[in-house]
Structures are given as C-alpha cells and as structure tokens.
XYZ file of C-alpha atoms in Angstrom:
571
model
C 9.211 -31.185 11.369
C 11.869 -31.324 13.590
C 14.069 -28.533 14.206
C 17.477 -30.419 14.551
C 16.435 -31.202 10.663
C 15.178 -27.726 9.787
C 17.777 -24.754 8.600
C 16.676 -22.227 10.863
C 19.482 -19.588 12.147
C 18.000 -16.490 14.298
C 20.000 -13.456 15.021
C 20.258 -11.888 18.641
C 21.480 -8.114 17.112
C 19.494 -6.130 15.127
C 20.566 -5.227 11.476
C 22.308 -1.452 10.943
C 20.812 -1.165 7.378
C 16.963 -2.675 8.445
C 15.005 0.909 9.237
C 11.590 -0.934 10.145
C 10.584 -3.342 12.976
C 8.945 -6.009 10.291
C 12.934 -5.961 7.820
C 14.155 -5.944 11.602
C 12.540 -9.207 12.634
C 12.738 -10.757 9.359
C 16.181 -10.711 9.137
C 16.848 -11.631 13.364
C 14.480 -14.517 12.434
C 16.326 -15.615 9.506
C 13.877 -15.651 7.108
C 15.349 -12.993 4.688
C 18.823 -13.091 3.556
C 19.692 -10.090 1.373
C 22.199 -10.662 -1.945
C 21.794 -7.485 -3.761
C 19.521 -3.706 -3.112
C 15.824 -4.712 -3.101
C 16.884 -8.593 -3.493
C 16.492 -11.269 -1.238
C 16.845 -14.671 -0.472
C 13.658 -16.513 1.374
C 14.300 -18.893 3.757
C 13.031 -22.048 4.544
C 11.237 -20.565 7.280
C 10.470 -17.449 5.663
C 9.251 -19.708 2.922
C 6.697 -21.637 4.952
C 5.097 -18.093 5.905
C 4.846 -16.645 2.190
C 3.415 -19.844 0.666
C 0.789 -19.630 3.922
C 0.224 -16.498 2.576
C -0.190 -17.792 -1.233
C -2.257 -20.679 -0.055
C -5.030 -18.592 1.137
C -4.927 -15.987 -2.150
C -4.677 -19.155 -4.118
C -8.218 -20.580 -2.404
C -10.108 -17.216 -2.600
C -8.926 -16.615 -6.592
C -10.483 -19.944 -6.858
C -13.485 -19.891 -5.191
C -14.218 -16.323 -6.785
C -14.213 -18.093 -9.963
C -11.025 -17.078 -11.614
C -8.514 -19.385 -13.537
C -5.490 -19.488 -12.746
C -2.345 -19.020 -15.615
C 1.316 -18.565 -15.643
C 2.534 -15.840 -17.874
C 6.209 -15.222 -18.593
C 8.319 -12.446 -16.386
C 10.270 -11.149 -19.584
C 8.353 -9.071 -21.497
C 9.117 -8.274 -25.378
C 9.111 -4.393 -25.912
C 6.625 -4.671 -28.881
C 3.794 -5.226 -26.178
C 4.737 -2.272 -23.957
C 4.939 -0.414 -27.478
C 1.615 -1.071 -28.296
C -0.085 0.796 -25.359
C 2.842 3.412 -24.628
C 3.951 2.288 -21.728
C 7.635 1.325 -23.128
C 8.561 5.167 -22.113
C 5.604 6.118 -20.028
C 6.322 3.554 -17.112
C 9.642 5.199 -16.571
C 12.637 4.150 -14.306
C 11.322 1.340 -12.420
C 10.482 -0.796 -15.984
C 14.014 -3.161 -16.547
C 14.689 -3.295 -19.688
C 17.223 -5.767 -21.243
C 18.827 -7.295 -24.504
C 18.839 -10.768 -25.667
C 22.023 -11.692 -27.720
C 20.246 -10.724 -30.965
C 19.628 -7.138 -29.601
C 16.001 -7.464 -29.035
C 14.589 -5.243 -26.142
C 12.645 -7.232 -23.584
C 11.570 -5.924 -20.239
C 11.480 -7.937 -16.707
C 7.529 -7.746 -15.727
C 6.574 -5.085 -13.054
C 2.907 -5.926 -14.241
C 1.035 -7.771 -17.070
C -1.781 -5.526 -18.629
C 0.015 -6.113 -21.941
C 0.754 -9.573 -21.861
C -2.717 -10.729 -20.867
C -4.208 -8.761 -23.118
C -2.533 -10.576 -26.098
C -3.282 -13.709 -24.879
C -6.922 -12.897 -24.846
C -6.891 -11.513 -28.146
C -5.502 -14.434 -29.003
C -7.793 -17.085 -27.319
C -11.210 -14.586 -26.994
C -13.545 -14.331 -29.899
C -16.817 -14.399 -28.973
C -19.057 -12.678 -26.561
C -20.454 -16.287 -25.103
C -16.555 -16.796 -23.597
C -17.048 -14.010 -21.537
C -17.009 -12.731 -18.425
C -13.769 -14.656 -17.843
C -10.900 -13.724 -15.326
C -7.376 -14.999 -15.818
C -4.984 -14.802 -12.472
C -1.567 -15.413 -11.833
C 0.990 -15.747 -8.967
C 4.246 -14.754 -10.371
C 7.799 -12.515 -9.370
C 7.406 -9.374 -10.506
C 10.623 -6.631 -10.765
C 9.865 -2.652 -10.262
C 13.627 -0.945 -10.512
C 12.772 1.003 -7.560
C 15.402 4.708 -7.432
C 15.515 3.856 -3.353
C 14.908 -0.009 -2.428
C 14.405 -0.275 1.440
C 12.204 -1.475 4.062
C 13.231 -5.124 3.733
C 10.481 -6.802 1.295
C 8.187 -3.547 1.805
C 9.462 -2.274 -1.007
C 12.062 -4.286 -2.806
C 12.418 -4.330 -6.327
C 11.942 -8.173 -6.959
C 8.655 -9.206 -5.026
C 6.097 -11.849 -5.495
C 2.175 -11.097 -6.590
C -0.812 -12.265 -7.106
C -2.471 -10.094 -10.255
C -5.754 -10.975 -12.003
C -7.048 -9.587 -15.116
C -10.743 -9.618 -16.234
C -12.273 -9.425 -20.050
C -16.293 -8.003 -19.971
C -18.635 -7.502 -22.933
C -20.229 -4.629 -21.405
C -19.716 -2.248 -18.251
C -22.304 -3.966 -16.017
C -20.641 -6.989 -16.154
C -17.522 -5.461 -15.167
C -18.815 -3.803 -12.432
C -20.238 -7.047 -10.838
C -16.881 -8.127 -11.007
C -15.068 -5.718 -9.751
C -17.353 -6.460 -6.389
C -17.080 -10.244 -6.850
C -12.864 -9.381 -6.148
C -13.239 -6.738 -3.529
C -15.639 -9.841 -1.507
C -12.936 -11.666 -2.468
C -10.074 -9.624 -1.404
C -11.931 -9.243 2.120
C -12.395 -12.742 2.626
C -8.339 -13.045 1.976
C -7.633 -10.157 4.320
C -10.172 -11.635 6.799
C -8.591 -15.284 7.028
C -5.496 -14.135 7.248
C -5.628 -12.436 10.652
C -4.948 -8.774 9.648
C -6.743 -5.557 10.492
C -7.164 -3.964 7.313
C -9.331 -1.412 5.543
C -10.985 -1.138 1.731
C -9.908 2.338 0.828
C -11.083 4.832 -2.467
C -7.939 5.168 -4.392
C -6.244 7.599 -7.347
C -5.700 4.699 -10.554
C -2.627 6.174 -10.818
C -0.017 5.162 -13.608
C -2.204 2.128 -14.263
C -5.206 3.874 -15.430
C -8.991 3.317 -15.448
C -12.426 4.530 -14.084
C -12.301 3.214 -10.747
C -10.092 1.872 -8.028
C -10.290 0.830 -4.237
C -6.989 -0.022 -2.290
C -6.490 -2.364 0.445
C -4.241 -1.541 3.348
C -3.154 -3.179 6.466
C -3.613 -0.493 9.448
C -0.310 -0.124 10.961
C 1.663 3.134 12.783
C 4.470 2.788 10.306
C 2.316 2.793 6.892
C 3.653 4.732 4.514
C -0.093 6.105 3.267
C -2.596 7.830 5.008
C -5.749 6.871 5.023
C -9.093 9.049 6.177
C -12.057 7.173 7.127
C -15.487 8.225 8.656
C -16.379 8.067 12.528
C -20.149 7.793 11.158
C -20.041 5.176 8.372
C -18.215 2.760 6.267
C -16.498 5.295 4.456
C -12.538 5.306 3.607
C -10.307 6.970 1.186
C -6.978 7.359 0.405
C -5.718 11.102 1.725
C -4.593 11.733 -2.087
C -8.286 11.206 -2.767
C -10.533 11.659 0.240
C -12.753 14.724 -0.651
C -12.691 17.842 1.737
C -15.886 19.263 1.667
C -16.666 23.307 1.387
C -16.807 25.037 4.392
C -20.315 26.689 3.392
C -21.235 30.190 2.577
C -18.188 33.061 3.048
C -18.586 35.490 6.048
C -18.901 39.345 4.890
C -15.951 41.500 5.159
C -15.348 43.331 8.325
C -11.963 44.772 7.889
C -10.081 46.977 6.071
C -7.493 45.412 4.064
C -3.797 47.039 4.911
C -0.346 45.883 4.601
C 1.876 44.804 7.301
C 5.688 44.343 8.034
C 6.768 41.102 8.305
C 10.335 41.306 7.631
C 11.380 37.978 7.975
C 8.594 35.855 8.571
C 7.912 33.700 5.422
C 5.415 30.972 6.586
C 2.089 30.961 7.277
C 3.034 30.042 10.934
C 4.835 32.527 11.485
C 3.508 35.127 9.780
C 0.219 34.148 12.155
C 2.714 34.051 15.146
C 3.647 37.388 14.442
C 0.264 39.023 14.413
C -1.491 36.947 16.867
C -4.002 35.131 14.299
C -5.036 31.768 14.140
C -3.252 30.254 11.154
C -6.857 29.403 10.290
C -6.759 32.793 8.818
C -3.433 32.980 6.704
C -3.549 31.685 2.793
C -0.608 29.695 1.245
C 0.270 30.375 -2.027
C 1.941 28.065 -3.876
C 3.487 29.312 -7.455
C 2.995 26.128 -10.019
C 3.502 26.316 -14.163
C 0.534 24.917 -16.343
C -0.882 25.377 -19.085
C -3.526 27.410 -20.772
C -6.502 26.140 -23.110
C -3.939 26.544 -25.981
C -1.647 24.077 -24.300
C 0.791 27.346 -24.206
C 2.840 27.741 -20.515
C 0.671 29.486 -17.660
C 1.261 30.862 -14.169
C -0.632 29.682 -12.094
C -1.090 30.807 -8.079
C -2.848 27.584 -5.741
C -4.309 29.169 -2.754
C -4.521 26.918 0.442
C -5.301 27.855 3.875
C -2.278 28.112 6.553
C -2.847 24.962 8.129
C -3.546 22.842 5.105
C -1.293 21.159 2.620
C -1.674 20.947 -1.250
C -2.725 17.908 -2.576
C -0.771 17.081 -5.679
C -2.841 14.372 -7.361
C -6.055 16.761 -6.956
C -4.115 19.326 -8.554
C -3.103 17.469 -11.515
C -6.365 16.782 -12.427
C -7.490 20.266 -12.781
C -7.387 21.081 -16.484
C -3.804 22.648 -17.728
C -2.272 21.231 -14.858
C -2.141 17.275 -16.256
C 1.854 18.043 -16.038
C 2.488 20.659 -13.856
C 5.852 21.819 -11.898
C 6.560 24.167 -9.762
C 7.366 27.779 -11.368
C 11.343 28.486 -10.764
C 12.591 31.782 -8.479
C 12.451 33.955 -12.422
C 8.965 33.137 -12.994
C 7.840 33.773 -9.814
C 9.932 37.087 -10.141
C 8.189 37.929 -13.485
C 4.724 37.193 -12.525
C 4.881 38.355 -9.161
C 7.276 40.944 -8.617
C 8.338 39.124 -5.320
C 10.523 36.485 -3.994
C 9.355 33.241 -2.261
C 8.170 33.409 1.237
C 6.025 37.044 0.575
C 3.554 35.766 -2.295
C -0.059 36.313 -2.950
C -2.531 37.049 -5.370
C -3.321 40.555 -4.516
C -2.783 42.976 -7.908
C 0.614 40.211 -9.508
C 2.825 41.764 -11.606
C 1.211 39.934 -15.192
C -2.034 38.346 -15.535
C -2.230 34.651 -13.723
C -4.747 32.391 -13.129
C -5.835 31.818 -9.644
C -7.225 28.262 -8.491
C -8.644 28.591 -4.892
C -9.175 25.379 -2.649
C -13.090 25.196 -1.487
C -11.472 26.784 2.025
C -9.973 29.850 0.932
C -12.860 30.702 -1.441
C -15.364 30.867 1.812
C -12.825 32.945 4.042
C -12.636 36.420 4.518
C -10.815 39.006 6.032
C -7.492 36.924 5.244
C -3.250 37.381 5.115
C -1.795 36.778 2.270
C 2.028 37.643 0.888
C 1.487 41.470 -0.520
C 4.198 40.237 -3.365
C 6.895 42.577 -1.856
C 9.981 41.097 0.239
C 8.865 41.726 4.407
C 5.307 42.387 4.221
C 2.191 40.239 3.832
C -1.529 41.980 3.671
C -3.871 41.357 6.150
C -7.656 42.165 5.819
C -7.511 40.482 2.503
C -11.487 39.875 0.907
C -12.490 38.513 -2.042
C -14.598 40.650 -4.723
C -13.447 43.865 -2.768
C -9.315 43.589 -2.758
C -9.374 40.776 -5.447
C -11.234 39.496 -8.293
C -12.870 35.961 -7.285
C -10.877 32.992 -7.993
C -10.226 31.893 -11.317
C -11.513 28.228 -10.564
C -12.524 26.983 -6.982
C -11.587 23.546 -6.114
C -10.944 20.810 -3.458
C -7.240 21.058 -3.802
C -5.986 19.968 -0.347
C -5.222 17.008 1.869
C -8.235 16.188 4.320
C -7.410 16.374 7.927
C -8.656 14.423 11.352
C -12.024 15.798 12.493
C -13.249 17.466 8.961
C -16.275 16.622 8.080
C -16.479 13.248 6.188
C -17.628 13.803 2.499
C -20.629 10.815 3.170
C -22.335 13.333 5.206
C -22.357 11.139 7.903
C -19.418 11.929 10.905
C -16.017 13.267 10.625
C -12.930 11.702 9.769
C -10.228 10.136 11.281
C -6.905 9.441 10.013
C -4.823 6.352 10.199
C -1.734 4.536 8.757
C -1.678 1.530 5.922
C 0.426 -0.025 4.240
C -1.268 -1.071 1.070
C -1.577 -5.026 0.232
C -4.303 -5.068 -2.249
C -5.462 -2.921 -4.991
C -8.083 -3.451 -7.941
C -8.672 -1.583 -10.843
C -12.048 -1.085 -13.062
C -9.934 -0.652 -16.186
C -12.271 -0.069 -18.735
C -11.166 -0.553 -22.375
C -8.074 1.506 -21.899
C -5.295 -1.689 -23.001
C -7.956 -3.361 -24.794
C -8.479 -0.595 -27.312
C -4.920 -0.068 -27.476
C -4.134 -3.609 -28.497
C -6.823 -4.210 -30.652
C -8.331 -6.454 -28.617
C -11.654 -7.329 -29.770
C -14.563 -10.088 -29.494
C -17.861 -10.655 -31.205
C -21.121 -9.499 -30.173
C -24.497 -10.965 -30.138
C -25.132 -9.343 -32.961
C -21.832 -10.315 -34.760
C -19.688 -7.676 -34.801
C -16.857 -6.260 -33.110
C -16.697 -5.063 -29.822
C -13.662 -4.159 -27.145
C -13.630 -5.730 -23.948
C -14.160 -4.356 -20.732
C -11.232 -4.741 -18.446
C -10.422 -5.058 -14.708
C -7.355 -5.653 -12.991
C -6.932 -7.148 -9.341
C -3.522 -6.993 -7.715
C -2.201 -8.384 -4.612
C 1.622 -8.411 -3.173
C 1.651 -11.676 -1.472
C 5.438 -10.864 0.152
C 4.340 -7.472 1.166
C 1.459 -9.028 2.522
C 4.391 -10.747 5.280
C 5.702 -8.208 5.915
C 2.909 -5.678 6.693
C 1.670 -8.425 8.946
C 4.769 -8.284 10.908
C 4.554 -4.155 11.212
C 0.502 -5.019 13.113
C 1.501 -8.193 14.895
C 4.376 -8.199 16.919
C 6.096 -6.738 20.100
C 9.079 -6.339 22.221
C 10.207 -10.783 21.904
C 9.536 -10.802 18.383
C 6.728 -11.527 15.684
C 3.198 -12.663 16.654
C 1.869 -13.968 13.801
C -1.725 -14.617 13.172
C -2.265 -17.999 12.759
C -3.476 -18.283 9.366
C 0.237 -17.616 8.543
C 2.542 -18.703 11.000
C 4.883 -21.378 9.789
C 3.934 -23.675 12.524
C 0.857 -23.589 15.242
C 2.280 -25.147 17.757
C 6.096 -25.778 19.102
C 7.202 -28.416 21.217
C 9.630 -27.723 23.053
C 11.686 -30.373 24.679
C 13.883 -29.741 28.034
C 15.791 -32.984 28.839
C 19.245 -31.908 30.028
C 19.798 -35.581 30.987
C 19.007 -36.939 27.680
C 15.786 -38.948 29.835
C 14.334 -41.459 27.009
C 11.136 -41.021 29.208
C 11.014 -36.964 27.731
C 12.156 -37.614 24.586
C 9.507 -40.206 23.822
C 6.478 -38.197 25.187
C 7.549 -35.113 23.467
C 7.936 -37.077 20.179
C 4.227 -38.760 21.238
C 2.498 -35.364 21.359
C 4.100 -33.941 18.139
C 2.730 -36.665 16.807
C -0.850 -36.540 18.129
C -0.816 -32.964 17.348
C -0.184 -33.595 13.991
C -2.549 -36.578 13.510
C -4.878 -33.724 14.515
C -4.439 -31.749 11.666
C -2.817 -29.533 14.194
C 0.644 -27.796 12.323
C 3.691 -28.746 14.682
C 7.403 -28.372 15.148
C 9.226 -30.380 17.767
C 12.330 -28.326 18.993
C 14.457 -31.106 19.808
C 17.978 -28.707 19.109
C 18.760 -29.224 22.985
C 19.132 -25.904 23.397
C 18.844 -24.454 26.645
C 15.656 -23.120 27.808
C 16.016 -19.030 27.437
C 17.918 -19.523 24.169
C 15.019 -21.939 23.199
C 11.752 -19.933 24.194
C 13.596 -16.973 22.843
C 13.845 -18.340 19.254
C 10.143 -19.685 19.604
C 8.983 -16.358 20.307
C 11.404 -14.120 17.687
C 9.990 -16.377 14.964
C 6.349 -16.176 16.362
C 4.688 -19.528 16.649
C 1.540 -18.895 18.309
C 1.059 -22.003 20.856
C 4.288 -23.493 23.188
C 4.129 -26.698 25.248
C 6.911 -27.248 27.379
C 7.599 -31.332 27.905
C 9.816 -31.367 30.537
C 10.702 -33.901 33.858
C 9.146 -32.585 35.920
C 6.180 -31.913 34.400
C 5.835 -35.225 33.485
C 6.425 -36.291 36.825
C 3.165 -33.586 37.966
C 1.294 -35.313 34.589
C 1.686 -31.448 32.982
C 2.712 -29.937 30.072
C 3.669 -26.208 30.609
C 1.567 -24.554 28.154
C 1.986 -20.529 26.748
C -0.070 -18.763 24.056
C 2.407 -16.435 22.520
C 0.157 -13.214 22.975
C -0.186 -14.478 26.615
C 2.241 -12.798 29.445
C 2.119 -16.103 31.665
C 2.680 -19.893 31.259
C -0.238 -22.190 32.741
C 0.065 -25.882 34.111
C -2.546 -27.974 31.912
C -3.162 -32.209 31.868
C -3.042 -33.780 28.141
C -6.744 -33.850 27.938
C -6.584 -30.304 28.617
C -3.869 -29.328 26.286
C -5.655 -31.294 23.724
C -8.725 -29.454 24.033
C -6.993 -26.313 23.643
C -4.845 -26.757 20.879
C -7.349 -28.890 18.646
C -10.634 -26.862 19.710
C -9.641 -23.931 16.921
C-alpha cells in the first residue's frame, strides 16, 4: 500500500470532548470519526487494526472447535419475552417498531436468539457438545456514552454460545474457551489477566473475566503475590481476621459535635481508623418479603461492597433507607449512626472485620457524639448475620492462602459465562437423551469486544509520539519512508524495490511516498504506531544504508540491506 493512495488524515491537536489517551490517539490518528454519542465511523486505517484484531479471534474460535454463524442484530420482542429480559435488561436494550407496530429490539447480546435456533436445529443428545459463534455489531443504549469506543453504544463482538447434555461437558468447555481466550490475548501482544467475576445481569453458575492491565481501567482487579490467583474487587473474598480480642475498655460516649466520618471521628480522638465502624443504613427485606431495616457494619477504612451485599438474603433489591427511616429506626441523623440500643428492632449484618474487633467507635445514634469502647456481647447483642461484605484491599491476605494481594487496573476484553440451563429452560429448549427422553441443555456463553479490544490496547501500548502497537495488530509492520526532496529516480526506485521485497517476504508494508517532509512524516509514522521505520534516503544510499528505527526504540541505527533484511524478516 502506498500512502499517496491510502485515506489517511492525522490530527496535530488533541480532541476537547476525548477524556482518555486511547479516544485521544484514535481520533489524532484518524481512525475514528464520530457521527452521533457512542457512534462512530472506522477508518480505513482504523479498519485495518480492528479486522487484525478479528483475524486472530476468528483463528482461535476456529481452532477451539466452534462454528461460526451470523445471527440477525434486530431482535423480535417475543424472544426477549420468553426469558424476561424484555423489561429486566432495562435502559440500554433499543427497542423499535416496524411499520406494522411490531416491537423488535437492536441486539446488545444473543442468549435468546441462539437459543431458538438450537431448539430449532438440536434434537438429539449425539449433536452435542456443539458451540455456535458469531462476530457481529452489537447496540447497548448506554445513559453516558464516552471514552471513544471504550464504551460506545454501537460496538463490534465476538460472542459464542455452547449447548451440553450434562454439566461435565460444560465444564470442559468452559476451559476449552478460557485456553482459548488466552491464546487470543497472548498473540495479540497485550498484558492481560483471567479474573473471577460476579455473572451479573447475564446470569449463571460461573464466570471468569478477562482484562487488559492498564492505569486507566475502569475495574479493579486483586490478584495474589503468592499464586495464580485473581478476582474481580466486586468478588475477591476478604478473609476473617481470626478470633476477636477480649474487651479491655469501658464503653462511654464521646462528643463529637461535628465530626461525621470515620476519619474524622478517628482524627478527633487520636485512633487508628482501624478502630472506627461504618454504618451504613440500607432497606431489605425480611423472610416474609415485608420491608426491613437493616444496619451494614464496615470498618473505618473499608468500603461496602454492593454486589456482596445483594446477595445476602432480603437484600436481592436493596436501597439505601431515606433520612425518615433512618430517623424512625434510629433516632439519629446521618453522620452519628450505630447499632448500639436503635430506636426499633433492626437487623444487623456485620462484615467478617467488625465481628472480630473490639473495643470499637461507633455513632451513639444521637446528633455530636459517637461511643467509643464499643464490644460485642457486652454493649451489643452479636451480629445478626456475619459476612464478607467489603471491598478487598492491597496487602490483605489473599483468600488462596497463599500471599497477599495486590491491586491493579483492567479494562475488561473478555468474559465467559457457565450458564447453566437458565435460557434453555426458559425457552423450552430441549434435546433427547440416551435414553430417549427429554432433557435441557447445558449452556455457556463466551464473549469478546473485538473494538474494545483496540482500544484497551492503545491505553497499555503507547507514549508521549503516539500509539505503539503490538505487532499482531498494527495496520502495517513496517513503513518506508521515502526522503527525496529532489524527486532522485535513483530513491524512488530503491524505496519502491524494498517495499517490494518486504512484502514478497510476507513482511506487512506501507511505502510513504506523500513527499512530506521528514518531521511531519516520522511524526505521522509514529502517532499511528507502525512498529518498524526504514528511512531510504540519498545519502544513505550513497553510504549503502537504510536508516532503520524500531518504534519502542529512542535512537535510529545505520544498517546494510542484508542487515535490514535480517531484522525485519527474522520475526
């Protein structure tokens, strides 16, 4: 390819509106043009770098043993009725009219439509295991689109979906796609990790999620100093403390007339906030399904972990209790609550922490004073339930046994899903047994977002020129540059004879022939991150050199052809 033939049309300014360095250098590299919130035009250029990207998913799916399928992006509302996800999914599912008035949806997933087709095409046992995949636009109506293709609401993925006659079999599966998934994440350049997840709003029995480690992930992600463990911070486990200390204070109440937070309540009477207790004032409900107050105790210096909370029973749909509640369980307002002697009866769920402390503050449910000296059993009957309700933090102990954790940021590419019979019982979905009757499938569910997948690369790989791309996924390997200010037939033909030998050798290579001049021309080489540069120049040719520069290298270096050959073509 030569450029002078190629659309390609860089920016010098960064974009006001791009809040992250991979939408940054997407757009100064021109290979992102946006037309609407969370919509955007790809580029030739940007092109070459997403199909990369397919390429290699598209190999792996293969080689895995799945079969590939194209399924249709509008969805008829029947399907979505069927497994109560028409209402369920909420905001983000588009849902649209035909001119008769019947209610489709734009895809933001398939569980439904795959499932129909194999309850169509599936009737016996001896079809399965089989996995059906697909690489396909998907739409999520997202409230805040940002982040370039990060998070936009029209995005391109790769999901799979797998039918099983029995759990085993799905389980081997579900391994045969996380090898799979690694071997993706392997080839194409990128630090990543395998992470336990939450299933979330898709459902199922198990999950791991895939993230590309990066400063400006949006997830956390704790993982072990001591083995191969990893989890999601929504699911890591923090692990008890061990047996609680006897009391060895008296328990008292102290004036703390405007200190409302744990910090500063600890500030104020020269504690480590080790030794404070959080309350948080949530509404759930009781065994009768009937509305309950409930009081979650944290320490000081750790934060609640929603998705742990919800799964507490009662608390499947909880919300934070408003200022009255508070007021009518308590006695109190915010900023001075605790579960010392409440106003009403309310059920207490201690984290694993605050069940093994003692002589603890707590908010004495009376505006400007907390009460210090607080133990359980002696000032307060023992928790109603004790559970691991926080977020882990660097250096506990990791839940394997083996080390502490760390954490780091990801940005999550990958996700799959043991589903279980969860869509499959909902849609009726059955098969024939080996004994003849009817059984429901197994599922699993393997997703991947291949345009994400660009841009997290970006966020690892690039620096203060541009993007740095591995080289599984850069659009080109090499770039030729040409410098011939004279228009010297001599330069033009030995550039064109190396982009040409460099091709013959299955070596990917542009030939920058655009005349630009040199700064403006190593500058759009490096924004758009080609990994290799030769320089053909006059002079060079005159020394028998080609000036060659590995883009992740901070100096240029004088090599022969044989030498440059052997460089480039020795990958």
């Amino acid at each position: 390819m030569r450029l002078s033939k190629f659309h390609l049309r860089t920016e010098k300014e960064t974009p006001a509106d791009a809040e992250i360095v991979s939408h940054q250098l997407m757009l100064r590299a021109g290979m992102l043009r946006k037309l609407a919130a969370g919509l955007y035009t790809w580029s030739p250029l940007g092109l070459r770098v997403l199909r990369k990207v397919e390429g290699i998913v598209r190999e792996e799916m293969n080689r895995a043993g799945a079969i590939e399928l194209q399924m249709p992006t509008i969805q008829p509302r029947e399907l979505w009725e069927e497994t109560g996800r028409w209402q369920k999914f909420g905001g983000q599912l588009l849902k649209i009219k035909d001119r008769k008035e019947a209610e489709y949806c734009y895809g933001p997933t398939a569980e439904e439509v795959i499932t129909d087709f194999a309850r169509q095409e599936i009737n016996s046992y001896k079809q399965l295991p089989v996995n059906f995949y697909n690489i396909q636009t998907k739409f999520r109506d997202e409230i805040r689109p940002r982040f370039g293709v990060m998070r936009a609401r029209e995005f391109l993925m790769k999901d799979a979906y797998s039918f099983h006659i029995d759990d085993e079999s799905l389980k081997a599966e579900y391994q045969n796609m996380y090898d799979a998934y690694s071997r993706i994440f392997t080839r194409l350049g990128l630090k990543f990790r395998a992470v336990f997840a939450d299933t979330g709003a898709i459902g199922g029995s198990a999950s791991h999620e895939f993230h590309v480690l990066a400063d400006s992930g949006e997830d956390a992600i704790a993982f072990s100093d001591g083995s191969d463990y990893a989890a999601n911070v929504e699911l890591a486990e923090a692990v008890s403390p061990g047996e609680r200390a006897a009391a060895s204070e008296t328990m008292r109440k102290v004036e703390t007339p405007t200190q409302k937070t744990c910090e500063d309540v600890a500030a104020l009477l020269g504690i480590p906030l080790q030794r404070t207790v959080k309350s948080v004032a949530i509404m759930g409900a009781d065994a009768e399904g009937d509305a309950q107050f409930v009081l979650a105790l944290v320490r000081g210096d750790h934060g609640v972990n929603e998705i742990k909370l919800a799964k507490l029973p009662g608390l499947a749909e909880y919300r934070l209790a408003t200022e009255a509640e508070i007021l009518e369980h308590l006695g109190s307002e915010p900023g001075f609550l605790g579960p010392v002697k409440p106003a009403k009866a309310i059920r207490i769920i201690a984290d694993r922490s605050v069940a093994a402390m003692h002589d603890f503050v707590v908010g004495a449910n009376e505006p400007g004073y907390h009460i210090a000296g607080v133990n359980w059993g002696r000032d307060l009957p023992e928790a109603d339930d004790v559970a691991d309700i926080r977020n882990v933090l660097a250096g506990d102990p990791s839940p394997c046994g083996q080390g502490t954790l760390g954490i780091a940021r990801g940005i999550e590419v990958g996700h799959v899903f043991a589903l279980g019979r969860k869509y499959s019982e909902a849609m009726k979905c059955t098969v024939l047994d080996a004994n003849g009757k009817a059984a429901t499938p197994a599922m699993g569910c393997y997703g991947i977002g291949v345009s994400r997948i660009v841009a997290a690369a970006i966020e690892q790989n690039h620096d203060d020129a541009g993007i740095v791309w591995p080289d599984a996924m850069a659009p080109w390997q090499v770039a030729v540059c040409v410098i011939n200010p004279k228009n010297d037939a001599t330069v033009a033909a030995a550039a064109q004879a190396l982009y040409d030998e460099l091709n013959a050798a299955g070596v990917e290579t542009v030939l920058d022939d655009r005349g630009l001049r040199p700064g403006a021309m190593f500058a759009d080489i490096e924004l758009i991150g080609i990994p290799h540069r030769v320089v053909v120049s006059e002079r060079g040719l005159a020394a028998g050199t080609f000036e060659y520069r590995a883009r992740r290298a901070s100096e240029a270096e004088s090599l022969d052809r044989d030498a440059l050959m052997q460089r480039l073509t020795a990958r």
